[in-house]
Amino acid sequence: MIPSRTCPTCEFPSDEADLFFAENIKPEKISGFSFASRKLPEYMCHRMVLCPVCDLVYADTPPAEDALAESYHAASYDSSEEADDAAKAYILAIQGVLDRLTGRDGALEIGTGTGVFLKHLEEAGFTKLVGVEPSRAAIDAATPECRKWIREGMFNEHDFEPESFDLICCFMTMEHVRDPMEIAKSALRLLRPGGVFLTVTHDYRSPVNRFLGKRSPIVDIEHLQIFSERAISGLLTRAGFLEVSAQRFVNRYSLRYWTRLSPLPAGIKTFLGDCFGKPVLSRIRLGINVGNTLACAYKRR
Ligand SMILES: [Zn+2]
C-alpha cells in the first residue's frame, strides 16, 4: 500500500480534499509511450483530489520516486518535431522576461527533452547552458549540438553550484515530479539574486480543459499534480519567490499534432492525421490557446 501524501504545496490533509478524478489505470494499456512527452492521449490517471486551500489538483497516492525514475528513463520518444514547435512558442512567450533580465550567465532547463529550447537560449545570448533529462530515448533524439548540454538523469539540486544560474526553466514538467515544491525551492537556491524561474504548466480551469473533462490530455498517468493559475502562483510564492505572475499563452503546432491531442475517435484521428501529414499541409502551424500557463517568478536581488 502506497502511503498517501498531504497537498504538495500547502500540506493540507488529503483526506479533507475533494475527489477530482477517480483512478483510471488499465495496466494492459501501459506502454513505452505512457511516460513519453506529447504522446497520443491515453486518458488514464491516478486518483486526483482538489486542495480546497491552494487550488492544486494532485494524486494523493503517487508512485514512489524510484519507480517514477525508471518509468521516465525507459520511456519511448517520437516527438522531436513537436518539441521544436513547443520550444519556438516558449521563446516567443518569454521574450519580455528575457528583455528584463540583466545577467545571461548560466541557464538550466529541468526536463529538457532533446535540449532544443537550450539552442534558442544560446541564440538569445545565454552562456553555460545545461539541461537535465531522464529519458534516454529523448536524449538519443537530440542533435549532437544540443546533446552536449544534456545531463541524463532525474534533477538533483546538488549536481549544481548554489546561485550559479540567471535563468531556470521547467516546462511541462512540474506536473510530473514527486515534489514540485522541492523543485521550486531548489530553483530558488540555484538562482543568482535577481534571477528568474519560469514554468509552463497545464491549467485545469481553462475553458478548453473544462469542456473536454475526462477526454482532456491533462488526464494523464504521468501527472502527479495539475495546476490552475492560482495553484502555480501560490506554489512559487510559498517557495519564496517574488513578483510571481502567471498568464496563458498560445501554442503553435501542426494540424496533425492538434488532431492527435483532440478527443476525436481513433479512426477519424488516424484519417485526419494521414491527411495533415501530407507535404503541403504538414508545414502549416496553427496557434491555439489551450490554457497552458507561463509562470514567472524572481529571486530577491
Ligand atoms: Zn494545497
GROMACS .gro file of C-alpha atoms in nm, residues 52-253:
model
  202
   52PRO     CA    1  -0.956   2.347  -0.107
   53VAL     CA    2  -0.682   2.575   0.027
   54CYS     CA    3  -0.438   2.628  -0.264
   55ASP     CA    4  -0.642   2.505  -0.567
   56LEU     CA    5  -0.392   2.232  -0.660
   57VAL     CA    6  -0.524   1.904  -0.803
   58TYR     CA    7  -0.290   1.620  -0.703
   59ALA     CA    8  -0.252   1.243  -0.680
   60ASP     CA    9  -0.275   1.163  -0.311
   61THR     CA   10  -0.106   0.822  -0.356
   62PRO     CA   11   0.157   0.881  -0.629
   63PRO     CA   12   0.413   0.618  -0.732
   64ALA     CA   13   0.742   0.607  -0.541
   65GLU     CA   14   1.037   0.816  -0.660
   66ASP     CA   15   1.245   0.521  -0.785
   67ALA     CA   16   0.951   0.374  -0.981
   68LEU     CA   17   0.899   0.713  -1.150
   69ALA     CA   18   1.269   0.746  -1.232
   70GLU     CA   19   1.264   0.404  -1.401
   71SER     CA   20   0.944   0.482  -1.599
   72TYR     CA   21   1.092   0.805  -1.739
   73HIS     CA   22   1.435   0.656  -1.802
   74ALA     CA   23   1.282   0.378  -2.013
   75ALA     CA   24   1.016   0.590  -2.189
   76SER     CA   25   0.997   0.595  -2.568
   77TYR     CA   26   1.027   0.915  -2.770
   78ASP     CA   27   0.886   1.012  -3.110
   79SER     CA   28   0.804   1.381  -3.095
   80SER     CA   29   1.109   1.587  -3.199
   81GLU     CA   30   0.902   1.795  -3.443
   82GLU     CA   31   0.652   1.889  -3.170
   83ALA     CA   32   0.937   1.962  -2.930
   84ASP     CA   33   1.081   2.207  -3.186
   85ASP     CA   34   0.741   2.378  -3.222
   86ALA     CA   35   0.698   2.398  -2.844
   87ALA     CA   36   1.045   2.550  -2.800
   88LYS     CA   37   0.960   2.823  -3.056
   89ALA     CA   38   0.636   2.904  -2.869
   90TYR     CA   39   0.823   2.921  -2.536
   91ILE     CA   40   1.099   3.152  -2.656
   92LEU     CA   41   0.836   3.384  -2.806
   93ALA     CA   42   0.630   3.381  -2.485
   94ILE     CA   43   0.927   3.466  -2.260
   95GLN     CA   44   1.067   3.750  -2.473
   96GLY     CA   45   0.950   4.016  -2.227
   97VAL     CA   46   1.112   3.831  -1.935
   98LEU     CA   47   1.442   3.795  -2.119
   99ASP     CA   48   1.445   4.165  -2.208
  100ARG     CA   49   1.421   4.249  -1.839
  101LEU     CA   50   1.687   4.003  -1.723
  102THR     CA   51   2.026   4.167  -1.665
  103GLY     CA   52   2.250   3.855  -1.648
  104ARG     CA   53   2.271   3.574  -1.906
  105ASP     CA   54   2.541   3.368  -1.741
  106GLY     CA   55   2.405   3.023  -1.676
  107ALA     CA   56   2.069   2.876  -1.782
  108LEU     CA   57   1.927   2.547  -1.660
  109GLU     CA   58   1.632   2.359  -1.807
  110ILE     CA   59   1.476   2.088  -1.590
  111GLY     CA   60   1.313   1.827  -1.818
  112THR     CA   61   1.494   1.943  -2.131
  113GLY     CA   62   1.388   1.658  -2.367
  114THR     CA   63   1.600   1.695  -2.682
  115GLY     CA   64   1.751   2.019  -2.547
  116VAL     CA   65   1.612   2.216  -2.842
  117PHE     CA   66   1.497   2.504  -2.619
  118LEU     CA   67   1.858   2.550  -2.499
  119LYS     CA   68   1.952   2.622  -2.861
  120HIS     CA   69   1.709   2.917  -2.856
  121LEU     CA   70   1.864   3.038  -2.529
  122GLU     CA   71   2.211   3.020  -2.683
  123GLU     CA   72   2.088   3.234  -2.973
  124ALA     CA   73   1.948   3.478  -2.715
  125GLY     CA   74   2.297   3.517  -2.571
  126PHE     CA   75   2.295   3.277  -2.277
  127THR     CA   76   2.617   3.101  -2.179
  128LYS     CA   77   2.679   2.792  -1.961
  129LEU     CA   78   2.371   2.603  -2.077
  130VAL     CA   79   2.263   2.283  -1.912
  131GLY     CA   80   1.953   2.064  -1.942
  132VAL     CA   81   1.851   1.769  -1.724
  133GLU     CA   82   1.655   1.483  -1.880
  134PRO     CA   83   1.577   1.133  -1.751
  135SER     CA   84   1.460   0.979  -2.080
  136ARG     CA   85   1.738   0.801  -2.270
  137ALA     CA   86   1.527   0.796  -2.588
  138ALA     CA   87   1.474   1.175  -2.580
  139ILE     CA   88   1.849   1.230  -2.542
  140ASP     CA   89   1.916   0.990  -2.829
  141ALA     CA   90   1.682   1.203  -3.044
  142ALA     CA   91   1.881   1.521  -2.963
  143THR     CA   92   2.110   1.675  -3.224
  144PRO     CA   93   2.483   1.644  -3.137
  145GLU     CA   94   2.486   2.021  -3.087
  146CYS     CA   95   2.216   2.006  -2.817
  147ARG     CA   96   2.326   1.674  -2.668
  148LYS     CA   97   2.643   1.828  -2.530
  149TRP     CA   98   2.432   2.038  -2.291
  150ILE     CA   99   2.221   1.748  -2.158
  151ARG     CA  100   2.279   1.561  -1.831
  152GLU     CA  101   2.099   1.229  -1.816
  153GLY     CA  102   1.902   1.155  -1.501
  154MET     CA  103   1.645   1.299  -1.262
  155PHE     CA  104   1.706   1.658  -1.150
  156ASN     CA  105   1.921   1.682  -0.836
  157GLU     CA  106   1.996   2.025  -0.691
  158HIS     CA  107   2.328   1.902  -0.551
  159ASP     CA  108   2.467   1.846  -0.902
  160PHE     CA  109   2.497   2.226  -0.931
  161GLU     CA  110   2.659   2.518  -0.751
  162PRO     CA  111   2.424   2.738  -0.544
  163GLU     CA  112   2.348   3.077  -0.705
  164SER     CA  113   2.504   2.978  -1.038
  165PHE     CA  114   2.217   3.048  -1.283
  166ASP     CA  115   2.040   3.361  -1.409
  167LEU     CA  116   1.755   3.159  -1.560
  168ILE     CA  117   1.595   2.826  -1.470
  169CYS     CA  118   1.315   2.681  -1.682
  170CYS     CA  119   1.084   2.391  -1.608
  171PHE     CA  120   0.837   2.346  -1.893
  172MET     CA  121   0.561   2.083  -1.884
  173THR     CA  122   0.750   1.907  -1.607
  174MET     CA  123   0.610   2.041  -1.277
  175GLU     CA  124   0.313   1.804  -1.323
  176HIS     CA  125   0.546   1.506  -1.346
  177VAL     CA  126   0.768   1.539  -1.040
  178ARG     CA  127   0.702   1.380  -0.700
  179ASP     CA  128   0.764   1.707  -0.513
  180PRO     CA  129   0.702   2.029  -0.714
  181MET     CA  130   0.762   2.247  -0.405
  182GLU     CA  131   1.110   2.098  -0.363
  183ILE     CA  132   1.186   2.172  -0.732
  184ALA     CA  133   1.080   2.536  -0.682
  185LYS     CA  134   1.286   2.572  -0.363
  186SER     CA  135   1.587   2.413  -0.535
  187ALA     CA  136   1.548   2.657  -0.825
  188LEU     CA  137   1.542   2.947  -0.578
  189ARG     CA  138   1.870   2.831  -0.421
  190LEU     CA  139   2.036   2.773  -0.759
  191LEU     CA  140   1.942   3.116  -0.898
  192ARG     CA  141   2.154   3.424  -0.854
  193PRO     CA  142   1.985   3.724  -0.685
  194GLY     CA  143   1.754   3.882  -0.945
  195GLY     CA  144   1.739   3.555  -1.144
  196VAL     CA  145   1.414   3.416  -1.279
  197PHE     CA  146   1.238   3.079  -1.261
  198LEU     CA  147   0.993   3.005  -1.544
  199THR     CA  148   0.741   2.724  -1.556
  200VAL     CA  149   0.488   2.613  -1.816
  201THR     CA  150   0.201   2.411  -1.675
  202HIS     CA  151  -0.143   2.295  -1.786
  203ASP     CA  152  -0.441   2.482  -1.643
  204TYR     CA  153  -0.727   2.253  -1.545
  205ARG     CA  154  -0.952   2.559  -1.505
  206SER     CA  155  -0.902   2.677  -1.866
  207PRO     CA  156  -1.221   2.663  -2.076
  208VAL     CA  157  -1.085   2.400  -2.315
  209ASN     CA  158  -0.988   2.160  -2.034
  210ARG     CA  159  -1.319   2.212  -1.855
  211PHE     CA  160  -1.501   2.145  -2.181
  212LEU     CA  161  -1.305   1.826  -2.255
  213GLY     CA  162  -1.331   1.691  -1.899
  214LYS     CA  163  -1.206   1.333  -1.883
  215ARG     CA  164  -1.115   1.347  -2.255
  216SER     CA  165  -0.861   1.625  -2.197
  217PRO     CA  166  -0.489   1.549  -2.247
  218ILE     CA  167  -0.437   1.670  -1.890
  219VAL     CA  168  -0.591   1.340  -1.778
  220ASP     CA  169  -0.260   1.158  -1.786
  221ILE     CA  170  -0.093   0.883  -1.585
  222GLU     CA  171   0.223   1.097  -1.586
  223HIS     CA  172   0.056   1.381  -1.398
  224LEU     CA  173   0.103   1.373  -1.021
  225GLN     CA  174  -0.045   1.720  -0.988
  226ILE     CA  175  -0.229   1.963  -1.219
  227PHE     CA  176  -0.228   2.338  -1.167
  228SER     CA  177  -0.456   2.634  -1.215
  229GLU     CA  178  -0.312   2.987  -1.246
  230ARG     CA  179  -0.376   3.034  -0.874
  231ALA     CA  180  -0.219   2.699  -0.783
  232ILE     CA  181   0.110   2.758  -0.968
  233SER     CA  182   0.135   3.120  -0.849
  234GLY     CA  183   0.068   3.007  -0.492
  235LEU     CA  184   0.334   2.737  -0.507
  236LEU     CA  185   0.600   2.977  -0.636
  237THR     CA  186   0.510   3.241  -0.377
  238ARG     CA  187   0.520   2.986  -0.091
  239ALA     CA  188   0.860   2.868  -0.219
  240GLY     CA  189   0.993   3.220  -0.154
  241PHE     CA  190   0.986   3.385  -0.496
  242LEU     CA  191   0.888   3.750  -0.552
  243GLU     CA  192   0.692   3.922  -0.831
  244VAL     CA  193   0.516   3.599  -0.926
  245SER     CA  194   0.292   3.622  -1.231
  246ALA     CA  195   0.105   3.363  -1.437
  247GLN     CA  196  -0.061   3.403  -1.774
  248ARG     CA  197  -0.190   3.192  -2.061
  249PHE     CA  198  -0.006   3.183  -2.391
  250VAL     CA  199  -0.052   3.045  -2.740
  251ASN     CA  200   0.097   2.713  -2.854
  252ARG     CA  201   0.166   2.665  -3.225
  253TYR     CA  202   0.164   2.309  -3.357
   0.00000   0.00000   0.00000
